[in-house]
């Protein structure tokens, strides 16, 4: 779950980190009022979950409250498009904060590193726009510290990583509190990514978190009540947001063949098979264990919310769950729903034959293997054209 | 022989009085697994499917000699359940629970590796099965047939699909291990591969990976340098769009790794044939075994 910059900055502020003064606005009038209160040159920043905001025209400077009004008016409601996000995103809020005179830009980030099974703290003197590019072209410019979770972030660890990134003892003294604060905030919020980029040094020698990004662990929201309220807002796609409310794992893929299966690995594999058969998957949907009719109905409803869907594929591997129960669940769900596209059902595993027998004589098209199912639904969807 | 669990393993179920715990305890018993104890705090003295329930893992171990634990405890309490099992001296802890916060697992996995002798499988995994001997977890037992193929997988249902394909093709299994789909897991491919290499019953290994992380690339390196037995691979998610979840910092750590292309390339270079689809796996295994025996 991604947080907006203003949300991440509020968390950093709560943990004592230096953040520019500012507030969030959803109207040009609001932006103007904030600029008046700040009483100095401000920066207006689109609050969207995407990279490359600056290049997309989502960040503007304003010398006066009237300019702030104009800048906010231009950004709010506009679709911002960047190379990282070609589909673009619409900004519904802007952060209005004091402009800072930046002398140097550093990168500070922390994330879960699967290989070391620790949180990795990363520092670079090459902060600013494109940290991925630094990683690709100058990996040596980034110093990494895998933090021992049983010891926490130690002073010597901080020295090692900062010296490793080319800082002097002066830099260590300046940045150590930032690293400590970021690590505390990261753990306290159950984040799996927290970045300050850039961590800026101003012309007058102050260090300040000029931009911030945080991603929270959705599995931990049960104990992050205050942050959980940001959740639905963090999902841009309306079907994905609805799936979230219904407790189903749905990912929109942009094609025209709806895919429903049980188990993430199997569904992922089914998506691959449909693509291999020349089709374009519309979505990934894992209904998980069991196949109660209401769950199947929810799943079908979700997939059919996508108007591009021309065919629907069920791929169910009966394990503990039996194939005939699944077939009944599908029939029961479809009896109450009007689905006009062709539906191919592949049942395998336990009691698959009984399941297929139940489907005989219904408009549902049976398939024995995953490949056969993929081929059939691709053909049918093409015919439906 | 097989690996990790066999007919002598004494299994304890944590969360045995819950719906999932009770259901799968019965399934495990039916498969022939020696389920010797259950633990649910506050329900000590009860019985589930004829299995005695204890308040603590230490008590259960003392009374029954359990050496394997299978955890069905809900996510908010599962990390504590893992630690309780480890501190009671359980050798193999299998955590089925899905949805444990990743920071909890960072702490638990580091503690287990450094301060205990216990091995953790999972979390968010289907468990493991040694064909016709012992099933720990939620894998459907009827799919298995005893044989010489070892299987290690990050997936659940996809693993069942592949076991089914193997069995249909007459290729029985030694042990099938579902290591789980979470970013931080107790046992990775390279922890399981040496066990298969050393196991006399296992003649070939099927490795089932998926997108994300770099465990498959690390496994490829291990296979190239240490495995004499043939390994056949499959990677799920080959057409998944990149970077849906990853932020900047994630991309830095993996340094270009994590894509299906990278995994397929690394494994292919390590001499591991990669199946395009699960139903191609049995033929590749047969071919690899023929080449190896020659």
PDB file of N, CA and C in Angstrom, chain B residues 207-277:
ATOM      1  N   UNK B 207      11.982 -28.086  -9.694  1.00  0.00           N
ATOM      2  CA  UNK B 207      12.002 -26.815  -8.973  1.00  0.00           C
ATOM      3  C   UNK B 207      10.963 -25.888  -9.605  1.00  0.00           C
ATOM      4  N   UNK B 208       9.996 -25.447  -8.788  1.00  0.00           N
ATOM      5  CA  UNK B 208       8.927 -24.589  -9.295  1.00  0.00           C
ATOM      6  C   UNK B 208       9.067 -23.198  -8.693  1.00  0.00           C
ATOM      7  N   UNK B 209       9.458 -22.259  -9.538  1.00  0.00           N
ATOM      8  CA  UNK B 209       9.659 -20.894  -9.065  1.00  0.00           C
ATOM      9  C   UNK B 209       8.600 -19.967  -9.623  1.00  0.00           C
ATOM     10  N   UNK B 210       8.689 -18.716  -9.230  1.00  0.00           N
ATOM     11  CA  UNK B 210       7.797 -17.702  -9.783  1.00  0.00           C
ATOM     12  C   UNK B 210       8.498 -16.353  -9.743  1.00  0.00           C
ATOM     13  N   UNK B 211       7.847 -15.323 -10.332  1.00  0.00           N
ATOM     14  CA  UNK B 211       8.471 -14.004 -10.412  1.00  0.00           C
ATOM     15  C   UNK B 211       8.702 -13.399  -9.020  1.00  0.00           C
ATOM     16  N   UNK B 212       9.635 -12.458  -8.946  1.00  0.00           N
ATOM     17  CA  UNK B 212       9.925 -11.750  -7.702  1.00  0.00           C
ATOM     18  C   UNK B 212      11.114 -12.335  -6.967  1.00  0.00           C
ATOM     19  N   UNK B 213      11.890 -11.457  -6.361  1.00  0.00           N
ATOM     20  CA  UNK B 213      13.055 -11.891  -5.609  1.00  0.00           C
ATOM     21  C   UNK B 213      14.115 -12.491  -6.510  1.00  0.00           C
ATOM     22  N   UNK B 214      15.109 -13.143  -5.911  1.00  0.00           N
ATOM     23  CA  UNK B 214      16.154 -13.746  -6.738  1.00  0.00           C
ATOM     24  C   UNK B 214      16.527 -15.132  -6.244  1.00  0.00           C
ATOM     25  N   UNK B 215      15.587 -15.799  -5.566  1.00  0.00           N
ATOM     26  CA  UNK B 215      15.867 -17.141  -5.056  1.00  0.00           C
ATOM     27  C   UNK B 215      16.163 -18.136  -6.174  1.00  0.00           C
ATOM     28  N   UNK B 216      15.494 -17.983  -7.311  1.00  0.00           N
ATOM     29  CA  UNK B 216      15.717 -18.910  -8.421  1.00  0.00           C
ATOM     30  C   UNK B 216      17.120 -18.725  -8.996  1.00  0.00           C
ATOM     31  N   UNK B 217      17.565 -17.460  -9.093  1.00  0.00           N
ATOM     32  CA  UNK B 217      18.904 -17.191  -9.608  1.00  0.00           C
ATOM     33  C   UNK B 217      19.950 -17.774  -8.658  1.00  0.00           C
ATOM     34  N   UNK B 218      19.702 -17.638  -7.362  1.00  0.00           N
ATOM     35  CA  UNK B 218      20.639 -18.170  -6.364  1.00  0.00           C
ATOM     36  C   UNK B 218      20.627 -19.701  -6.439  1.00  0.00           C
ATOM     37  N   UNK B 219      19.437 -20.270  -6.646  1.00  0.00           N
ATOM     38  CA  UNK B 219      19.325 -21.729  -6.799  1.00  0.00           C
ATOM     39  C   UNK B 219      20.091 -22.181  -8.031  1.00  0.00           C
ATOM     40  N   UNK B 220      20.021 -21.415  -9.117  1.00  0.00           N
ATOM     41  CA  UNK B 220      20.719 -21.777 -10.358  1.00  0.00           C
ATOM     42  C   UNK B 220      22.219 -21.860 -10.100  1.00  0.00           C
ATOM     43  N   UNK B 221      22.722 -20.883  -9.369  1.00  0.00           N
ATOM     44  CA  UNK B 221      24.147 -20.857  -9.023  1.00  0.00           C
ATOM     45  C   UNK B 221      24.517 -22.105  -8.218  1.00  0.00           C
ATOM     46  N   UNK B 222      23.649 -22.453  -7.263  1.00  0.00           N
ATOM     47  CA  UNK B 222      23.908 -23.624  -6.425  1.00  0.00           C
ATOM     48  C   UNK B 222      23.895 -24.902  -7.262  1.00  0.00           C
ATOM     49  N   UNK B 223      22.903 -25.013  -8.136  1.00  0.00           N
ATOM     50  CA  UNK B 223      22.769 -26.207  -8.970  1.00  0.00           C
ATOM     51  C   UNK B 223      24.014 -26.393  -9.840  1.00  0.00           C
ATOM     52  N   UNK B 224      24.450 -25.264 -10.417  1.00  0.00           N
ATOM     53  CA  UNK B 224      25.622 -25.319 -11.303  1.00  0.00           C
ATOM     54  C   UNK B 224      26.840 -25.854 -10.555  1.00  0.00           C
ATOM     55  N   UNK B 225      27.011 -25.416  -9.319  1.00  0.00           N
ATOM     56  CA  UNK B 225      28.227 -25.752  -8.587  1.00  0.00           C
ATOM     57  C   UNK B 225      28.148 -27.009  -7.724  1.00  0.00           C
ATOM     58  N   UNK B 226      26.936 -27.416  -7.333  1.00  0.00           N
ATOM     59  CA  UNK B 226      26.863 -28.493  -6.327  1.00  0.00           C
ATOM     60  C   UNK B 226      25.974 -29.684  -6.659  1.00  0.00           C
ATOM     61  N   UNK B 227      25.044 -29.557  -7.598  1.00  0.00           N
ATOM     62  CA  UNK B 227      24.101 -30.655  -7.814  1.00  0.00           C
ATOM     63  C   UNK B 227      24.612 -31.609  -8.887  1.00  0.00           C
ATOM     64  N   UNK B 228      24.628 -32.905  -8.549  1.00  0.00           N
ATOM     65  CA  UNK B 228      24.950 -33.897  -9.580  1.00  0.00           C
ATOM     66  C   UNK B 228      23.664 -34.492 -10.145  1.00  0.00           C
ATOM     67  N   UNK B 229      22.586 -34.481  -9.352  1.00  0.00           N
ATOM     68  CA  UNK B 229      21.307 -35.019  -9.822  1.00  0.00           C
ATOM     69  C   UNK B 229      20.631 -34.017 -10.756  1.00  0.00           C
ATOM     70  N   UNK B 230      19.877 -34.535 -11.736  1.00  0.00           N
ATOM     71  CA  UNK B 230      19.232 -33.608 -12.666  1.00  0.00           C
ATOM     72  C   UNK B 230      18.118 -32.797 -12.003  1.00  0.00           C
ATOM     73  N   UNK B 231      17.996 -31.544 -12.439  1.00  0.00           N
ATOM     74  CA  UNK B 231      16.942 -30.658 -11.952  1.00  0.00           C
ATOM     75  C   UNK B 231      16.171 -30.132 -13.164  1.00  0.00           C
ATOM     76  N   UNK B 232      14.839 -30.153 -13.074  1.00  0.00           N
ATOM     77  CA  UNK B 232      13.978 -29.595 -14.117  1.00  0.00           C
ATOM     78  C   UNK B 232      13.219 -28.423 -13.498  1.00  0.00           C
ATOM     79  N   UNK B 233      13.065 -27.344 -14.256  1.00  0.00           N
ATOM     80  CA  UNK B 233      12.451 -26.147 -13.668  1.00  0.00           C
ATOM     81  C   UNK B 233      11.174 -25.710 -14.346  1.00  0.00           C
ATOM     82  N   UNK B 234      10.424 -24.925 -13.609  1.00  0.00           N
ATOM     83  CA  UNK B 234       9.260 -24.235 -14.176  1.00  0.00           C
ATOM     84  C   UNK B 234       9.149 -22.888 -13.479  1.00  0.00           C
ATOM     85  N   UNK B 235       8.871 -21.843 -14.249  1.00  0.00           N
ATOM     86  CA  UNK B 235       8.710 -20.504 -13.673  1.00  0.00           C
ATOM     87  C   UNK B 235       7.315 -19.995 -14.012  1.00  0.00           C
ATOM     88  N   UNK B 236       6.569 -19.650 -12.983  1.00  0.00           N
ATOM     89  CA  UNK B 236       5.218 -19.129 -13.161  1.00  0.00           C
ATOM     90  C   UNK B 236       5.248 -17.602 -13.203  1.00  0.00           C
ATOM     91  N   UNK B 237       4.315 -17.022 -13.973  1.00  0.00           N
ATOM     92  CA  UNK B 237       4.233 -15.562 -14.049  1.00  0.00           C
ATOM     93  C   UNK B 237       5.080 -14.985 -15.170  1.00  0.00           C
ATOM     94  N   UNK B 238       5.272 -15.785 -16.228  1.00  0.00           N
ATOM     95  CA  UNK B 238       6.176 -15.340 -17.287  1.00  0.00           C
ATOM     96  C   UNK B 238       5.620 -14.189 -18.103  1.00  0.00           C
ATOM     97  N   UNK B 239       4.298 -13.969 -18.038  1.00  0.00           N
ATOM     98  CA  UNK B 239       3.743 -12.834 -18.782  1.00  0.00           C
ATOM     99  C   UNK B 239       3.192 -11.761 -17.841  1.00  0.00           C
ATOM    100  N   UNK B 240       3.500 -11.873 -16.565  1.00  0.00           N
ATOM    101  CA  UNK B 240       2.995 -10.876 -15.602  1.00  0.00           C
ATOM    102  C   UNK B 240       3.659  -9.522 -15.844  1.00  0.00           C
ATOM    103  N   UNK B 241       2.895  -8.423 -15.691  1.00  0.00           N
ATOM    104  CA  UNK B 241       3.494  -7.101 -15.919  1.00  0.00           C
ATOM    105  C   UNK B 241       4.514  -6.789 -14.827  1.00  0.00           C
ATOM    106  N   UNK B 242       5.620  -6.209 -15.189  1.00  0.00           N
ATOM    107  CA  UNK B 242       6.675  -5.948 -14.200  1.00  0.00           C
ATOM    108  C   UNK B 242       6.302  -4.826 -13.229  1.00  0.00           C
ATOM    109  N   UNK B 243       6.861  -4.916 -12.026  1.00  0.00           N
ATOM    110  CA  UNK B 243       6.872  -3.790 -11.092  1.00  0.00           C
ATOM    111  C   UNK B 243       5.540  -3.351 -10.527  1.00  0.00           C
ATOM    112  N   UNK B 244       4.579  -4.215 -10.436  1.00  0.00           N
ATOM    113  CA  UNK B 244       3.300  -3.798  -9.862  1.00  0.00           C
ATOM    114  C   UNK B 244       3.456  -3.393  -8.405  1.00  0.00           C
ATOM    115  N   UNK B 245       4.241  -4.109  -7.680  1.00  0.00           N
ATOM    116  CA  UNK B 245       4.362  -3.813  -6.255  1.00  0.00           C
ATOM    117  C   UNK B 245       5.663  -3.126  -5.879  1.00  0.00           C
ATOM    118  N   UNK B 246       6.686  -3.363  -6.650  1.00  0.00           N
ATOM    119  CA  UNK B 246       8.014  -2.884  -6.286  1.00  0.00           C
ATOM    120  C   UNK B 246       8.128  -1.365  -6.344  1.00  0.00           C
ATOM    121  N   UNK B 247       8.702  -0.773  -5.304  1.00  0.00           N
ATOM    122  CA  UNK B 247       9.009   0.652  -5.327  1.00  0.00           C
ATOM    123  C   UNK B 247      10.452   0.833  -5.763  1.00  0.00           C
ATOM    124  N   UNK B 248      10.943   2.077  -5.684  1.00  0.00           N
ATOM    125  CA  UNK B 248      12.335   2.345  -6.072  1.00  0.00           C
ATOM    126  C   UNK B 248      13.334   1.439  -5.368  1.00  0.00           C
ATOM    127  N   UNK B 249      13.265   1.420  -4.046  1.00  0.00           N
ATOM    128  CA  UNK B 249      14.308   0.743  -3.284  1.00  0.00           C
ATOM    129  C   UNK B 249      14.355  -0.749  -3.605  1.00  0.00           C
ATOM    130  N   UNK B 250      13.227  -1.348  -3.868  1.00  0.00           N
ATOM    131  CA  UNK B 250      13.204  -2.763  -4.228  1.00  0.00           C
ATOM    132  C   UNK B 250      13.981  -3.007  -5.502  1.00  0.00           C
ATOM    133  N   UNK B 251      13.806  -2.131  -6.476  1.00  0.00           N
ATOM    134  CA  UNK B 251      14.508  -2.276  -7.747  1.00  0.00           C
ATOM    135  C   UNK B 251      16.016  -2.181  -7.543  1.00  0.00           C
ATOM    136  N   UNK B 252      16.431  -1.374  -6.593  1.00  0.00           N
ATOM    137  CA  UNK B 252      17.872  -1.230  -6.317  1.00  0.00           C
ATOM    138  C   UNK B 252      18.462  -2.523  -5.780  1.00  0.00           C
ATOM    139  N   UNK B 253      17.797  -3.116  -4.821  1.00  0.00           N
ATOM    140  CA  UNK B 253      18.303  -4.338  -4.190  1.00  0.00           C
ATOM    141  C   UNK B 253      18.427  -5.471  -5.196  1.00  0.00           C
ATOM    142  N   UNK B 254      17.387  -5.678  -5.988  1.00  0.00           N
ATOM    143  CA  UNK B 254      17.421  -6.841  -6.860  1.00  0.00           C
ATOM    144  C   UNK B 254      18.306  -6.595  -8.086  1.00  0.00           C
ATOM    145  N   UNK B 255      18.626  -5.326  -8.352  1.00  0.00           N
ATOM    146  CA  UNK B 255      19.547  -4.999  -9.436  1.00  0.00           C
ATOM    147  C   UNK B 255      19.228  -5.716 -10.730  1.00  0.00           C
ATOM    148  N   UNK B 256      17.983  -5.640 -11.177  1.00  0.00           N
ATOM    149  CA  UNK B 256      17.594  -6.265 -12.440  1.00  0.00           C
ATOM    150  C   UNK B 256      17.141  -7.698 -12.282  1.00  0.00           C
ATOM    151  N   UNK B 257      17.311  -8.291 -11.098  1.00  0.00           N
ATOM    152  CA  UNK B 257      16.836  -9.664 -10.888  1.00  0.00           C
ATOM    153  C   UNK B 257      15.359  -9.645 -10.480  1.00  0.00           C
ATOM    154  N   UNK B 258      14.695 -10.807 -10.570  1.00  0.00           N
ATOM    155  CA  UNK B 258      13.297 -10.870 -10.174  1.00  0.00           C
ATOM    156  C   UNK B 258      12.369 -11.034 -11.359  1.00  0.00           C
ATOM    157  N   UNK B 259      12.849 -10.735 -12.556  1.00  0.00           N
ATOM    158  CA  UNK B 259      12.007 -10.921 -13.735  1.00  0.00           C
ATOM    159  C   UNK B 259      12.033 -12.391 -14.128  1.00  0.00           C
ATOM    160  N   UNK B 260      10.966 -12.870 -14.795  1.00  0.00           N
ATOM    161  CA  UNK B 260      10.980 -14.266 -15.215  1.00  0.00           C
ATOM    162  C   UNK B 260      12.115 -14.551 -16.194  1.00  0.00           C
ATOM    163  N   UNK B 261      12.415 -13.575 -17.049  1.00  0.00           N
ATOM    164  CA  UNK B 261      13.492 -13.776 -18.024  1.00  0.00           C
ATOM    165  C   UNK B 261      14.807 -14.068 -17.321  1.00  0.00           C
ATOM    166  N   UNK B 262      15.087 -13.290 -16.281  1.00  0.00           N
ATOM    167  CA  UNK B 262      16.330 -13.471 -15.535  1.00  0.00           C
ATOM    168  C   UNK B 262      16.404 -14.858 -14.907  1.00  0.00           C
ATOM    169  N   UNK B 263      15.270 -15.329 -14.393  1.00  0.00           N
ATOM    170  CA  UNK B 263      15.236 -16.642 -13.735  1.00  0.00           C
ATOM    171  C   UNK B 263      15.411 -17.768 -14.745  1.00  0.00           C
ATOM    172  N   UNK B 264      14.682 -17.665 -15.855  1.00  0.00           N
ATOM    173  CA  UNK B 264      14.780 -18.699 -16.890  1.00  0.00           C
ATOM    174  C   UNK B 264      16.213 -18.753 -17.423  1.00  0.00           C
ATOM    175  N   UNK B 265      16.787 -17.570 -17.636  1.00  0.00           N
ATOM    176  CA  UNK B 265      18.142 -17.499 -18.173  1.00  0.00           C
ATOM    177  C   UNK B 265      19.141 -18.140 -17.203  1.00  0.00           C
ATOM    178  N   UNK B 266      19.053 -17.767 -15.926  1.00  0.00           N
ATOM    179  CA  UNK B 266      20.000 -18.287 -14.932  1.00  0.00           C
ATOM    180  C   UNK B 266      19.888 -19.801 -14.827  1.00  0.00           C
ATOM    181  N   UNK B 267      18.659 -20.315 -14.801  1.00  0.00           N
ATOM    182  CA  UNK B 267      18.475 -21.760 -14.657  1.00  0.00           C
ATOM    183  C   UNK B 267      18.924 -22.495 -15.919  1.00  0.00           C
ATOM    184  N   UNK B 268      18.581 -21.944 -17.072  1.00  0.00           N
ATOM    185  CA  UNK B 268      18.996 -22.581 -18.325  1.00  0.00           C
ATOM    186  C   UNK B 268      20.519 -22.653 -18.391  1.00  0.00           C
ATOM    187  N   UNK B 269      21.172 -21.555 -18.005  1.00  0.00           N
ATOM    188  CA  UNK B 269      22.635 -21.545 -18.022  1.00  0.00           C
ATOM    189  C   UNK B 269      23.234 -22.533 -17.028  1.00  0.00           C
ATOM    190  N   UNK B 270      22.455 -22.875 -16.001  1.00  0.00           N
ATOM    191  CA  UNK B 270      22.934 -23.856 -15.014  1.00  0.00           C
ATOM    192  C   UNK B 270      22.606 -25.279 -15.475  1.00  0.00           C
ATOM    193  N   UNK B 271      22.117 -25.407 -16.711  1.00  0.00           N
ATOM    194  CA  UNK B 271      21.830 -26.733 -17.251  1.00  0.00           C
ATOM    195  C   UNK B 271      20.482 -27.279 -16.835  1.00  0.00           C
ATOM    196  N   UNK B 272      19.592 -26.412 -16.356  1.00  0.00           N
ATOM    197  CA  UNK B 272      18.271 -26.863 -15.916  1.00  0.00           C
ATOM    198  C   UNK B 272      17.275 -26.652 -17.065  1.00  0.00           C
ATOM    199  N   UNK B 273      16.708 -27.733 -17.622  1.00  0.00           N
ATOM    200  CA  UNK B 273      15.697 -27.525 -18.653  1.00  0.00           C
ATOM    201  C   UNK B 273      14.443 -26.904 -18.045  1.00  0.00           C
ATOM    202  N   UNK B 274      13.885 -25.899 -18.728  1.00  0.00           N
ATOM    203  CA  UNK B 274      12.707 -25.196 -18.205  1.00  0.00           C
ATOM    204  C   UNK B 274      11.478 -25.566 -19.030  1.00  0.00           C
ATOM    205  N   UNK B 275      10.457 -26.046 -18.357  1.00  0.00           N
ATOM    206  CA  UNK B 275       9.208 -26.396 -19.032  1.00  0.00           C
ATOM    207  C   UNK B 275       8.439 -25.123 -19.352  1.00  0.00           C
ATOM    208  N   UNK B 276       7.844 -25.073 -20.551  1.00  0.00           N
ATOM    209  CA  UNK B 276       7.036 -23.912 -20.929  1.00  0.00           C
ATOM    210  C   UNK B 276       5.686 -23.951 -20.241  1.00  0.00           C
ATOM    211  N   UNK B 277       5.233 -25.152 -19.934  1.00  0.00           N
ATOM    212  CA  UNK B 277       3.917 -25.327 -19.321  1.00  0.00           C
ATOM    213  C   UNK B 277       4.009 -26.542 -18.393  1.00  0.00           C
TER     214      UNK B 277
END
